[in-house]
């Protein structure tokens, strides 16, 4: 009894520094959860779990410092505190823009992308953010000034800390499983894991999942593809004979419309159309305008959109295929069209290593990659991540004319990117008046993009390429995250609920084909559906390809749009945060089972797509008539383009 009393006697200071470090870190993390993250707390149990989940992490990590003697122990606690605080703060900054949490693959991408993310990251930081390191500063001060007042812990202190850490975690996990069964096996959503288990435990879980993913490829074999083939055969969408082959033999130009959401189409600010040229295309007789297409990107954002568009597979739930799976085998659109005599190229006013594109594009089968090395990159013509859209398109036309026809190309725009600030003289369009700089500047940058697209169309006509070129334009992902819902509610004139936010994930998709009679298409679809739609217009049947998209022009189109977190939208019902709504009215349905069938379909389809990507299963399958490409055949070395061609 006496020994136990000595162990827990709070007047004995043997644990004081350790307990102080744990307590300060716990309080700071809980405050950060409530201030910075929108985790959707629905009940008292979830609030309690949010309160206690930092404790097990703090006890576990700081507990390792107790293996050392007093002087070294203090140093180790300070180092661990700083590292964990930095991880927390990195998540905060990342969440402010992406409304998501950092995963291990994203951390691995920093060497590829971080150097070019400076402007966006700085705009998301605030002087008050020093709060997230105040406990580190205080502990450092006490370690120096009050070192003698803290006694060295006993030999059993490490074991006690680990015992309390494990006990707390298991208690936490038990309550979490009670509120949401099969949390670790069923959840597609990182927000759920952070809400129930905490940011630090999520990072451990994420690391384990990535190790598991790496092992999956090594253990995969050709038999794993049978279930996917059966699912594909059962869900194949026949092309619409009215449109099949109508654009056969035409050049194809894809344009990625950075951060463009569909609410901006036909939107007027103070009586002025924000995107007058794109608006005109919605009424153009040679343009298919899809007004109910949703982005389906995850952490890879623009790169995820590219992956969806060209492979008709879902992106990874964590990280980016472009970074983590660039060595995989793919049956991408440029590789498919190579069998039909097409040459392919990408135009991008940034350097080729950004998003690992110089590696990934080889795996996709692109013949050429015109990156920043081909552009003048004048200081006044660059911003954020590279060339402004107008000079980018202007300098791309001579490069485009060097390609042998028919060609398949992609242009990646950059100007309409967070935080959306424009340089003086780029556009005279007014800013919004919500008082939120991000939302207000969005109107100006979207208008600038619209002007650049109109300029490109005119230059394409002047080049003689326009009449035989099909132009596919798509918004790549959201531009305004739900962190700006208060300002966005002023823009659209209504409160933005979880349901409404899901509806705002629409992105504009245009397929403009001169000479082809087109129309506005109201069917619900996702970016994953664009590839089969385009290939069918070109007269190429997709039935032998393992893809999950469905032709948007087909009367048999599936119409269920899957999101990476397991939610979905269809014309009848919508599931958001596992709650079922009537799509037409936005009302929460009394019979939640009305979403069950679609939810199961979405879950199954995401899992099958993950099987393909994580296990690299396409290496075991070759579609009829498809000639596999060898990435090693491509070298994106700068070519000497004749000066007279560049100046035409």
Coordinates of C-alpha atoms in Angstrom, one line a residue:
X1 CA 0.0 0.0 0.0
X2 CA 2.8 2.4 0.9
X3 CA 4.6 1.5 -2.4
X4 CA 1.5 2.3 -4.4
X5 CA 1.0 5.6 -2.5
X6 CA 4.6 6.6 -3.4
X7 CA 4.0 5.8 -7.0
X8 CA 1.0 8.1 -7.5
X9 CA 1.8 10.7 -4.9
X10 CA 1.4 14.0 -6.8
X11 CA 3.6 15.8 -4.3
X12 CA 6.4 13.6 -5.5
X13 CA 7.6 15.4 -8.6
X14 CA 9.2 12.4 -10.4
X15 CA 6.5 12.6 -13.1
X16 CA 5.9 16.3 -13.1
X17 CA 7.7 17.3 -16.3
X18 CA 6.3 14.3 -18.2
X19 CA 2.7 14.9 -16.9
X20 CA 3.0 18.6 -17.7
X21 CA 4.1 17.8 -21.3
X22 CA 1.2 15.3 -21.8
X23 CA -1.4 17.7 -20.3
X24 CA -0.3 20.8 -22.3
X25 CA -0.2 18.7 -25.5
X26 CA -3.6 17.2 -24.9
X27 CA -5.3 20.5 -24.2
X28 CA -3.6 22.2 -27.3
X29 CA -4.7 19.3 -29.6
X30 CA -8.3 19.4 -28.3
X31 CA -8.5 23.1 -28.9
X32 CA -7.1 22.7 -32.4
X33 CA -9.7 20.0 -33.2
X34 CA -12.5 22.4 -32.3
X35 CA -11.1 25.6 -33.9
X36 CA -9.6 24.2 -37.1
X37 CA -11.4 21.1 -38.1
X38 CA -15.0 20.5 -39.1
X39 CA -15.4 16.9 -37.9
X40 CA -19.2 16.7 -37.8
X41 CA -19.8 16.0 -34.1
X42 CA -23.3 14.5 -33.9
X43 CA -23.6 13.5 -30.2
X44 CA -22.1 13.6 -26.7
X45 CA -20.2 10.4 -27.2
X46 CA -18.4 11.7 -30.2
X47 CA -17.5 14.9 -28.3
X48 CA -16.2 12.9 -25.5
X49 CA -14.1 10.8 -27.8
X50 CA -12.7 13.9 -29.4
X51 CA -11.7 15.1 -25.9
X52 CA -9.9 11.9 -24.9
X53 CA -8.3 10.7 -28.1
X54 CA -5.1 12.9 -27.8
X55 CA -4.3 11.4 -24.4
X56 CA -3.3 7.9 -25.7
X57 CA -1.1 9.5 -28.4
X58 CA 0.6 11.8 -26.0
X59 CA 1.3 9.1 -23.4
X60 CA 2.5 6.7 -26.1
X61 CA 5.0 9.0 -27.8
X62 CA 6.2 11.0 -24.8
X63 CA 6.5 7.7 -22.9
X64 CA 9.5 6.7 -24.9
X65 CA 11.4 9.6 -23.3
X66 CA 11.1 7.8 -20.0
X67 CA 13.6 5.2 -21.2
X68 CA 16.3 7.9 -20.8
X69 CA 17.9 9.5 -17.8
X70 CA 16.6 12.8 -16.7
X71 CA 18.7 15.2 -18.8
X72 CA 18.3 13.4 -22.0
X73 CA 14.7 12.7 -21.2
X74 CA 13.8 16.4 -21.2
X75 CA 15.5 16.8 -24.5
X76 CA 13.6 13.8 -26.0
X77 CA 10.3 15.1 -24.8
X78 CA 11.0 18.5 -26.3
X79 CA 11.9 17.0 -29.7
X80 CA 8.9 14.7 -29.7
X81 CA 6.6 17.6 -28.7
X82 CA 8.0 19.8 -31.5
X83 CA 7.7 17.0 -34.1
X84 CA 4.1 16.1 -33.1
X85 CA 3.2 19.8 -32.9
X86 CA 4.6 20.3 -36.4
X87 CA 2.5 17.4 -37.7
X88 CA -0.6 18.9 -36.1
X89 CA 0.1 22.3 -37.6
X90 CA 0.8 20.8 -41.0
X91 CA -2.6 19.1 -40.9
X92 CA -4.2 22.4 -39.9
X93 CA -2.7 24.3 -42.9
X94 CA -3.5 21.4 -45.2
X95 CA -7.0 21.3 -44.0
X96 CA -7.6 25.0 -44.4
X97 CA -7.4 24.5 -48.1
X98 CA -8.1 20.9 -48.9
X99 CA -10.6 20.2 -46.1
X100 CA -8.7 16.9 -45.6
X101 CA -5.9 15.4 -43.5
X102 CA -2.3 14.6 -44.5
X103 CA -1.5 11.0 -45.2
X104 CA 1.9 9.3 -45.5
X105 CA 1.8 9.4 -49.3
X106 CA 1.2 13.2 -49.1
X107 CA 4.2 13.6 -46.8
X108 CA 6.3 11.6 -49.3
X109 CA 5.2 14.0 -52.1
X110 CA 6.7 17.0 -50.4
X111 CA 10.0 16.6 -52.1
X112 CA 8.2 16.7 -55.4
X113 CA 5.7 19.5 -54.8
X114 CA 6.4 21.4 -51.7
X115 CA 8.9 23.8 -53.2
X116 CA 6.2 25.1 -55.6
X117 CA 3.4 25.4 -53.0
X118 CA 4.9 28.4 -51.2
X119 CA 2.3 31.1 -52.1
X120 CA -0.7 29.0 -51.2
X121 CA 0.8 27.7 -48.0
X122 CA 1.8 31.2 -46.8
X123 CA -1.7 32.6 -47.5
X124 CA -3.1 29.9 -45.2
X125 CA -0.9 30.8 -42.3
X126 CA -1.6 33.3 -39.5
X127 CA 0.6 35.0 -36.9
X128 CA -1.8 33.6 -34.2
X129 CA -0.7 30.1 -35.3
X130 CA 2.2 30.4 -33.0
X131 CA -0.3 29.1 -30.4
X132 CA 0.3 25.6 -31.7
X133 CA 3.9 25.7 -30.5
X134 CA 3.4 27.6 -27.2
X135 CA 3.6 24.4 -25.1
X136 CA 6.9 23.5 -26.8
X137 CA 8.2 27.0 -25.9
X138 CA 7.0 26.8 -22.3
X139 CA 8.4 23.3 -21.8
X140 CA 11.8 24.4 -23.2
X141 CA 11.8 27.4 -20.8
X142 CA 11.0 25.1 -17.8
X143 CA 13.5 22.5 -18.8
X144 CA 16.2 25.2 -18.6
X145 CA 15.0 27.4 -15.7
X146 CA 13.5 24.7 -13.4
X147 CA 15.5 21.7 -14.3
X148 CA 16.5 21.0 -10.7
X149 CA 12.9 20.9 -9.5
X150 CA 12.0 17.9 -11.5
X151 CA 13.2 14.5 -10.2
X152 CA 14.3 11.6 -12.3
X153 CA 11.5 9.0 -12.8
X154 CA 11.6 5.5 -11.5
X155 CA 12.4 2.4 -13.6
X156 CA 8.7 1.5 -13.9
X157 CA 7.6 4.8 -15.3
X158 CA 8.0 3.7 -19.0
X159 CA 5.9 0.6 -18.4
X160 CA 3.2 2.6 -16.6
X161 CA 3.1 5.2 -19.4
X162 CA 2.7 2.5 -22.0
X163 CA 0.1 0.7 -19.9
X164 CA -2.0 3.9 -19.6
X165 CA -1.5 4.7 -23.3
X166 CA -2.7 1.2 -24.5
X167 CA -5.6 1.2 -22.0
X168 CA -6.8 4.6 -23.0
X169 CA -6.6 3.7 -26.7
X170 CA -8.5 0.5 -26.3
X171 CA -11.2 2.3 -24.2
X172 CA -11.3 4.9 -26.9
X173 CA -11.5 2.3 -29.7
X174 CA -14.2 0.4 -27.9
X175 CA -16.5 3.4 -27.6
X176 CA -15.8 4.4 -31.2
X177 CA -16.7 0.9 -32.4
X178 CA -19.9 1.2 -30.4
X179 CA -20.9 4.5 -32.1
X180 CA -19.6 3.4 -35.6
X181 CA -19.1 -0.4 -36.0
X182 CA -16.2 -1.6 -38.1
X183 CA -14.6 1.8 -38.0
X184 CA -11.1 0.6 -39.1
X185 CA -12.3 -1.7 -41.9
X186 CA -15.4 0.0 -43.3
X187 CA -14.6 3.7 -43.3
X188 CA -13.5 5.4 -46.5
X189 CA -13.4 8.8 -44.8
X190 CA -10.4 10.2 -43.0
X191 CA -12.5 12.7 -41.1
X192 CA -14.2 9.8 -39.3
X193 CA -10.9 8.3 -38.3
X194 CA -9.7 11.6 -36.9
X195 CA -12.9 12.3 -35.1
X196 CA -13.0 8.9 -33.4
X197 CA -9.3 8.1 -32.9
X198 CA -7.4 11.4 -33.3
X199 CA -5.0 12.9 -35.8
X200 CA -1.9 11.1 -34.4
X201 CA -3.5 7.6 -34.2
X202 CA -4.8 8.2 -37.7
X203 CA -1.2 8.8 -38.9
X204 CA -0.2 5.4 -37.4
X205 CA -3.2 3.7 -39.0
X206 CA -2.4 5.4 -42.3
X207 CA 1.3 4.2 -42.2
X208 CA 0.1 0.6 -41.5
X209 CA -2.3 0.8 -44.4
X210 CA 0.4 2.0 -46.8
X211 CA 2.7 -0.9 -45.7
X212 CA -0.2 -3.2 -46.4
X213 CA -0.8 -1.6 -49.8
X214 CA 2.8 -2.2 -50.8
X215 CA 2.6 -5.8 -49.8
X216 CA -0.6 -6.3 -51.8
X217 CA 1.2 -5.9 -55.1
X218 CA 3.8 -8.4 -54.2
X219 CA 1.1 -11.0 -53.3
X220 CA -1.2 -10.4 -56.3
X221 CA -1.6 -12.8 -59.2
X222 CA -3.7 -13.1 -62.4
X223 CA -6.6 -14.8 -60.6
X224 CA -7.4 -11.6 -58.7
X225 CA -8.7 -10.0 -61.9
X226 CA -11.6 -12.5 -62.5
X227 CA -14.1 -10.8 -60.2
X228 CA -13.4 -7.4 -61.7
X229 CA -13.9 -8.8 -65.2
X230 CA -17.2 -10.3 -64.2
X231 CA -18.4 -7.0 -62.6
X232 CA -17.3 -5.0 -65.7
X233 CA -19.2 -7.4 -68.1
X234 CA -22.3 -7.1 -66.0
X235 CA -22.2 -3.3 -65.9
X236 CA -20.9 -2.4 -69.4
X237 CA -22.9 0.5 -71.0
X238 CA -23.6 0.2 -74.7
X239 CA -22.8 3.3 -76.7
X240 CA -25.6 5.4 -78.1
X241 CA -25.8 4.6 -81.8
X242 CA -27.0 8.2 -82.3
X243 CA -23.6 9.5 -81.3
X244 CA -21.2 6.5 -81.7
X245 CA -18.4 7.4 -84.1
X246 CA -19.6 11.0 -84.8
X247 CA -16.2 12.4 -84.1
X248 CA -14.2 9.6 -85.6
X249 CA -10.7 10.6 -86.7
X250 CA -10.9 14.0 -85.2
X251 CA -8.0 15.5 -83.2
X252 CA -8.7 15.6 -79.5
X253 CA -7.8 18.4 -77.1
X254 CA -8.4 18.2 -73.4
X255 CA -8.4 21.3 -71.3
X256 CA -8.2 21.0 -67.5
X257 CA -10.1 24.0 -66.1
X258 CA -8.3 24.6 -62.8
X259 CA -10.7 24.8 -59.7
X260 CA -13.7 25.6 -61.9
X261 CA -17.0 24.7 -60.2
X262 CA -20.3 24.6 -62.1
X263 CA -22.1 27.2 -60.0
X264 CA -20.0 29.9 -61.9
X265 CA -21.6 29.0 -65.2
X266 CA -24.3 31.6 -66.1
X267 CA -23.6 33.3 -62.8
X268 CA -23.8 37.1 -62.9
X269 CA -22.0 39.5 -60.6
X270 CA -23.5 42.9 -60.5
X271 CA -25.2 42.1 -63.8
X272 CA -22.0 40.9 -65.5
X273 CA -21.5 37.3 -66.6
X274 CA -18.4 35.9 -65.0
X275 CA -17.7 33.4 -67.8
X276 CA -19.5 34.7 -70.9
X277 CA -17.6 32.5 -73.4
X278 CA -18.2 29.3 -71.5
X279 CA -21.8 30.3 -71.0
X280 CA -22.1 30.7 -74.8
X281 CA -20.9 27.1 -75.3
X282 CA -23.8 25.8 -73.2
X283 CA -26.1 26.9 -76.0
X284 CA -23.7 26.0 -78.9
X285 CA -25.3 23.5 -81.3
X286 CA -21.9 21.6 -81.6
X287 CA -21.3 21.4 -77.8
X288 CA -22.3 18.8 -75.4
X289 CA -22.7 20.5 -72.0
X290 CA -23.0 18.2 -69.0
X291 CA -24.4 20.2 -66.1
X292 CA -24.7 17.4 -63.6
X293 CA -21.1 16.0 -63.6
X294 CA -19.3 15.9 -60.2
X295 CA -15.6 15.9 -59.5
X296 CA -14.5 12.6 -57.8
X297 CA -11.0 13.6 -56.8
X298 CA -9.3 12.8 -53.5
X299 CA -6.0 14.0 -52.1
X300 CA -4.3 14.1 -55.5
X301 CA -6.7 16.9 -56.7
X302 CA -5.6 17.9 -60.2
X303 CA -3.6 14.7 -60.7
X304 CA -6.6 12.7 -59.5
X305 CA -8.8 14.4 -62.1
X306 CA -6.2 13.5 -64.8
X307 CA -6.2 9.9 -63.6
X308 CA -10.0 9.7 -63.6
X309 CA -10.3 11.2 -67.1
X310 CA -7.7 9.0 -68.8
X311 CA -8.2 5.7 -67.0
X312 CA -11.8 5.6 -65.9
X313 CA -10.6 4.3 -62.5
X314 CA -11.0 5.9 -59.1
X315 CA -8.1 7.7 -57.4
X316 CA -6.5 6.3 -54.3
X317 CA -8.2 7.2 -51.0
X318 CA -4.8 8.3 -49.6
X319 CA -2.1 10.0 -51.6
X320 CA -2.0 10.2 -55.4
X321 CA -1.7 7.5 -58.0
X322 CA 0.7 9.9 -59.8
X323 CA 3.1 9.7 -56.9
X324 CA 2.6 6.3 -55.4
X325 CA 1.7 4.1 -58.4
X326 CA 3.4 5.7 -61.3
X327 CA 5.2 2.4 -62.0
X328 CA 1.9 0.5 -62.5
X329 CA 0.6 -0.8 -65.8
X330 CA -2.2 1.3 -67.2
X331 CA -4.6 1.2 -70.2
X332 CA -4.9 5.0 -70.5
X333 CA -6.5 6.9 -73.3
X334 CA -3.3 8.1 -75.1
X335 CA -2.1 4.4 -75.1
X336 CA -5.4 3.3 -76.5
X337 CA -5.5 5.9 -79.3
X338 CA -1.9 5.0 -80.2
X339 CA -3.4 1.9 -81.8
X340 CA -5.6 4.2 -84.0
X341 CA -2.7 6.2 -85.3
X342 CA -2.9 9.1 -82.8
X343 CA 0.1 11.0 -81.5
X344 CA -0.1 12.4 -78.0
X345 CA 1.3 15.3 -76.0
X346 CA 0.7 17.3 -72.8
X347 CA 1.1 21.1 -72.5
X348 CA 1.8 22.4 -69.1
X349 CA 3.3 25.7 -68.0
X350 CA 5.1 24.2 -65.1
X351 CA 8.1 22.0 -64.7
X352 CA 7.7 18.3 -65.6
X353 CA 8.5 16.9 -62.1
X354 CA 5.5 18.6 -60.5
X355 CA 3.1 15.8 -59.4
X356 CA 5.7 13.4 -60.8
X357 CA 4.2 13.9 -64.3
X358 CA 7.5 13.2 -66.0
X359 CA 7.2 9.6 -64.8
X360 CA 3.5 9.1 -64.8
X361 CA 2.9 10.4 -68.3
X362 CA 5.3 7.7 -69.6
X363 CA 3.2 5.1 -67.9
X364 CA 0.1 6.6 -69.6
X365 CA 1.6 6.5 -73.0
X366 CA 2.2 10.2 -73.8
X367 CA 4.6 10.7 -76.7
X368 CA 5.7 14.2 -75.8
X369 CA 5.6 16.5 -72.8
X370 CA 5.8 20.3 -73.4
X371 CA 6.6 21.6 -69.9
X372 CA 8.0 24.9 -68.6
X373 CA 11.3 24.3 -70.6
X374 CA 9.4 25.1 -73.8
X375 CA 7.9 28.4 -72.5
X376 CA 9.4 31.8 -72.0
X377 CA 8.3 31.8 -68.3
X378 CA 8.7 35.6 -68.1
X379 CA 8.2 36.8 -64.5
X380 CA 5.2 39.0 -65.4
X381 CA 3.6 36.0 -67.1
X382 CA 3.9 33.5 -64.3
X383 CA 2.0 33.1 -61.1
X384 CA 1.4 30.4 -58.5
X385 CA 2.3 27.2 -60.2
X386 CA 3.6 28.4 -63.6
X387 CA 2.5 30.3 -66.7
X388 CA -0.6 32.4 -66.7
X389 CA -3.3 31.0 -68.9
X390 CA -3.3 33.6 -71.7
X391 CA 0.5 33.5 -72.5
X392 CA 0.4 29.7 -71.9
X393 CA -2.2 29.2 -74.6
X394 CA -0.6 31.7 -76.9
X395 CA 2.8 30.0 -76.7
X396 CA 1.3 26.6 -77.0
X397 CA -0.3 27.1 -80.5
X398 CA 3.1 26.9 -82.4
X399 CA 4.0 23.8 -80.4
X400 CA 0.6 22.2 -81.1
X401 CA 1.1 22.8 -84.8
X402 CA 4.3 20.7 -84.8
X403 CA 2.3 17.6 -83.9
X404 CA 1.3 15.1 -86.7
X405 CA -2.4 14.6 -87.0
X406 CA -4.5 13.1 -85.6
X407 CA -3.4 14.0 -82.2
X408 CA -4.5 13.6 -78.6
X409 CA -3.4 16.4 -76.3
X410 CA -4.0 17.9 -72.9
X411 CA -3.6 21.4 -71.7
X412 CA -3.4 22.1 -68.0
X413 CA -4.4 25.6 -66.9
X414 CA -3.1 27.2 -63.7
X415 CA -4.3 30.7 -63.2
X416 CA -7.6 29.9 -61.5
X417 CA -5.9 28.5 -58.5
X418 CA -6.2 29.2 -54.8
X419 CA -5.9 31.9 -53.4
X420 CA -7.2 33.3 -56.7
X421 CA -5.5 36.7 -56.5
X422 CA -4.9 38.3 -59.9
X423 CA -2.1 40.7 -60.8
X424 CA -3.0 44.2 -61.8
X425 CA -3.9 44.4 -65.5
X426 CA -4.8 40.7 -65.9
X427 CA -8.5 41.4 -65.8
X428 CA -10.8 44.3 -65.2
X429 CA -13.6 42.1 -63.9
X430 CA -14.7 43.2 -60.4
X431 CA -14.1 41.2 -57.3
X432 CA -17.0 39.9 -55.2
X433 CA -18.3 41.7 -52.1
X434 CA -18.7 38.9 -49.6
X435 CA -15.8 40.1 -47.5
X436 CA -14.0 36.8 -48.0
X437 CA -10.9 37.4 -50.2
X438 CA -10.8 33.8 -51.5
X439 CA -14.4 33.8 -52.7
X440 CA -14.3 37.4 -53.9
X441 CA -11.1 36.9 -56.0
X442 CA -12.5 33.7 -57.4
X443 CA -14.8 35.7 -59.7
X444 CA -11.9 37.6 -61.2
X445 CA -9.7 34.5 -61.8
X446 CA -12.6 32.6 -63.3
X447 CA -13.2 35.5 -65.6
X448 CA -9.6 35.5 -66.6
X449 CA -9.7 31.8 -67.4
X450 CA -12.8 32.3 -69.5
X451 CA -11.0 35.0 -71.6
X452 CA -8.0 32.7 -72.0
X453 CA -10.2 29.8 -73.3
X454 CA -11.9 32.1 -75.8
X455 CA -8.5 33.3 -77.0
X456 CA -7.5 29.6 -77.4
X457 CA -10.6 28.8 -79.5
X458 CA -9.9 31.8 -81.7
X459 CA -6.2 30.9 -82.1
X460 CA -7.1 27.3 -82.9
X461 CA -9.4 28.6 -85.7
X462 CA -6.6 30.8 -87.1
X463 CA -4.2 27.9 -87.1
X464 CA -6.5 25.8 -89.3
X465 CA -6.8 23.0 -86.7
X466 CA -10.2 24.0 -85.3
X467 CA -12.6 22.3 -87.8
X468 CA -11.1 18.8 -87.2
X469 CA -10.6 19.1 -83.4
X470 CA -12.9 17.9 -80.6
X471 CA -12.3 19.9 -77.5
X472 CA -13.0 18.4 -74.1
X473 CA -13.0 20.8 -71.1
X474 CA -13.6 19.8 -67.5
X475 CA -13.4 21.4 -64.1
X476 CA -10.7 19.4 -62.2
X477 CA -11.9 19.8 -58.6
X478 CA -13.6 22.3 -56.3
X479 CA -12.1 25.7 -56.0
X480 CA -13.9 27.0 -52.9
X481 CA -13.8 24.5 -50.0
X482 CA -16.5 24.3 -47.3
X483 CA -14.3 26.4 -45.0
X484 CA -15.7 29.3 -46.9
X485 CA -19.4 28.3 -46.7
X486 CA -20.4 31.5 -44.9
X487 CA -19.3 33.6 -47.9
X488 CA -20.6 31.1 -50.4
X489 CA -24.0 31.2 -48.8
X490 CA -24.1 34.9 -49.9
X491 CA -23.1 33.9 -53.4
X492 CA -25.8 31.3 -54.0
X493 CA -28.4 32.9 -51.7
X494 CA -29.0 30.0 -49.3
X495 CA -27.5 28.2 -46.4
X496 CA -24.9 25.6 -47.3
X497 CA -25.7 22.4 -45.5
X498 CA -23.8 19.2 -45.8
X499 CA -26.3 18.2 -48.6
X500 CA -25.9 21.5 -50.4
X501 CA -22.1 21.3 -50.2
X502 CA -22.2 17.9 -51.9
X503 CA -24.3 19.5 -54.7
X504 CA -21.7 22.2 -55.1
X505 CA -19.1 19.6 -56.1
X506 CA -20.5 19.8 -59.7
X507 CA -17.8 20.8 -62.2
X508 CA -18.6 21.9 -65.8
X509 CA -17.8 19.4 -68.6
X510 CA -17.9 20.5 -72.3
X511 CA -17.3 18.3 -75.4
X512 CA -17.2 20.6 -78.4
X513 CA -17.0 18.9 -81.8
X514 CA -17.4 21.1 -84.9
X515 CA -19.9 19.6 -87.3
X516 CA -21.4 17.2 -84.7
X517 CA -25.0 18.0 -83.6
X518 CA -24.9 18.2 -79.8
X519 CA -27.1 19.1 -76.9
X520 CA -27.2 19.8 -73.1
X521 CA -27.0 16.5 -71.1
X522 CA -28.7 16.5 -67.7
X523 CA -27.8 13.0 -66.6
X524 CA -25.9 12.7 -63.4
X525 CA -22.3 11.5 -63.8
X526 CA -18.8 11.9 -62.6
X527 CA -15.3 12.5 -64.1
X528 CA -14.9 8.8 -64.4
X529 CA -17.6 8.7 -67.0
X530 CA -15.9 11.1 -69.5
X531 CA -13.5 8.6 -71.0
X532 CA -16.0 6.1 -72.3
X533 CA -18.1 9.0 -73.6
X534 CA -15.2 10.5 -75.6
X535 CA -14.0 7.1 -76.9
X536 CA -17.5 6.2 -78.1
X537 CA -17.7 9.5 -79.9
X538 CA -14.5 8.6 -81.6
X539 CA -16.0 5.2 -82.6
X540 CA -13.9 3.1 -80.2
X541 CA -15.9 0.6 -78.2
X542 CA -14.7 0.3 -74.6
X543 CA -16.3 -3.0 -73.7
X544 CA -13.0 -4.9 -73.4
X545 CA -11.4 -2.3 -71.1
X546 CA -11.5 -2.7 -67.3
X547 CA -13.0 0.7 -66.4
X548 CA -15.8 1.9 -64.1
X549 CA -17.1 4.8 -66.1
X550 CA -20.4 4.8 -68.0
X551 CA -21.1 6.6 -71.3
X552 CA -22.9 9.9 -70.4
X553 CA -24.6 9.9 -73.8
X554 CA -26.0 6.3 -73.4
X555 CA -29.6 5.8 -72.4
X556 CA -28.2 3.0 -70.2
X557 CA -25.9 5.3 -68.3
X558 CA -25.7 4.3 -64.6
X559 CA -26.3 7.7 -63.1
X560 CA -24.8 7.0 -59.6
X561 CA -21.8 9.2 -58.8
X562 CA -19.4 7.7 -56.3
X563 CA -17.2 9.8 -54.1
X564 CA -14.0 8.6 -52.7
X565 CA -15.2 8.6 -49.1
X566 CA -18.1 6.2 -49.9
X567 CA -20.8 8.8 -50.3
X568 CA -22.7 9.2 -53.6
X569 CA -25.2 11.3 -55.6
X570 CA -27.9 10.2 -58.0
X571 CA -30.9 11.8 -59.5
X572 CA -33.2 10.3 -56.9
X573 CA -31.2 9.9 -53.6
X574 CA -28.0 11.3 -52.2
X575 CA -25.9 10.0 -49.4
X576 CA -23.7 12.4 -47.4
X577 CA -21.9 11.4 -44.2
X578 CA -23.9 8.2 -44.4
X579 CA -27.2 10.1 -44.2
X580 CA -29.8 9.6 -47.0
X581 CA -31.4 12.6 -48.7
X582 CA -34.0 13.2 -51.4
X583 CA -31.9 14.7 -54.2
X584 CA -34.7 16.9 -55.6
X585 CA -35.7 18.5 -52.3
X586 CA -32.6 18.0 -50.1
X587 CA -34.8 16.6 -47.3
X588 CA -33.5 14.0 -45.0
X589 CA -35.4 10.8 -45.7
X590 CA -37.2 9.0 -43.0
X591 CA -36.4 5.7 -44.7
X592 CA -32.6 5.7 -44.6
X593 CA -32.6 2.2 -46.3
X594 CA -33.5 3.9 -49.6
X595 CA -29.8 4.6 -50.0
X596 CA -28.6 1.1 -49.0
X597 CA -28.5 -0.5 -52.5
X598 CA -26.5 2.3 -54.1
X599 CA -24.3 2.6 -51.0
X600 CA -23.4 -1.1 -51.4
X601 CA -22.7 -0.7 -55.1
X602 CA -20.5 2.3 -54.5
X603 CA -18.5 0.4 -51.8
X604 CA -18.0 -2.6 -54.0
X605 CA -17.0 -0.5 -57.0
X606 CA -14.4 1.5 -55.0
X607 CA -13.0 -1.7 -53.6
X608 CA -12.7 -3.3 -57.1
X609 CA -11.0 -0.1 -58.4
X610 CA -8.6 -0.2 -55.5
X611 CA -7.8 -3.8 -56.3
X612 CA -6.7 -2.8 -59.8
X613 CA -4.6 0.2 -58.6
X614 CA -3.1 -1.2 -55.4
X615 CA -2.3 -4.6 -56.8
X616 CA -1.3 -3.3 -60.2
X617 CA -3.7 -5.9 -61.8
X618 CA -3.7 -4.5 -65.3
X619 CA -0.2 -6.1 -65.8
X620 CA -2.1 -9.4 -65.9
X621 CA -4.7 -8.3 -68.5
X622 CA -4.5 -7.1 -72.1
X623 CA -7.8 -6.0 -73.8
X624 CA -8.5 -7.3 -77.3
X625 CA -6.7 -5.2 -79.9
X626 CA -4.7 -3.2 -77.3
X627 CA -0.9 -3.0 -77.7
X628 CA 0.8 -2.5 -74.3
X629 CA 3.2 0.4 -74.1
X630 CA 6.6 0.4 -72.6
X631 CA 7.2 3.5 -70.4
X632 CA 11.0 3.1 -71.1
X633 CA 10.4 3.9 -74.7
X634 CA 9.7 7.6 -73.8
X635 CA 12.2 10.3 -73.0
X636 CA 10.9 13.8 -72.3
X637 CA 14.0 15.6 -73.4
X638 CA 13.6 19.2 -74.6
X639 CA 13.5 19.3 -78.4
X640 CA 14.8 22.1 -80.5
X641 CA 11.7 23.6 -82.1
X642 CA 12.5 25.7 -85.2
X643 CA 12.2 29.4 -84.4
X644 CA 10.1 30.1 -87.4
X645 CA 7.5 27.5 -86.2
X646 CA 7.5 29.1 -82.7
X647 CA 6.8 32.5 -84.1
X648 CA 4.0 31.6 -86.5

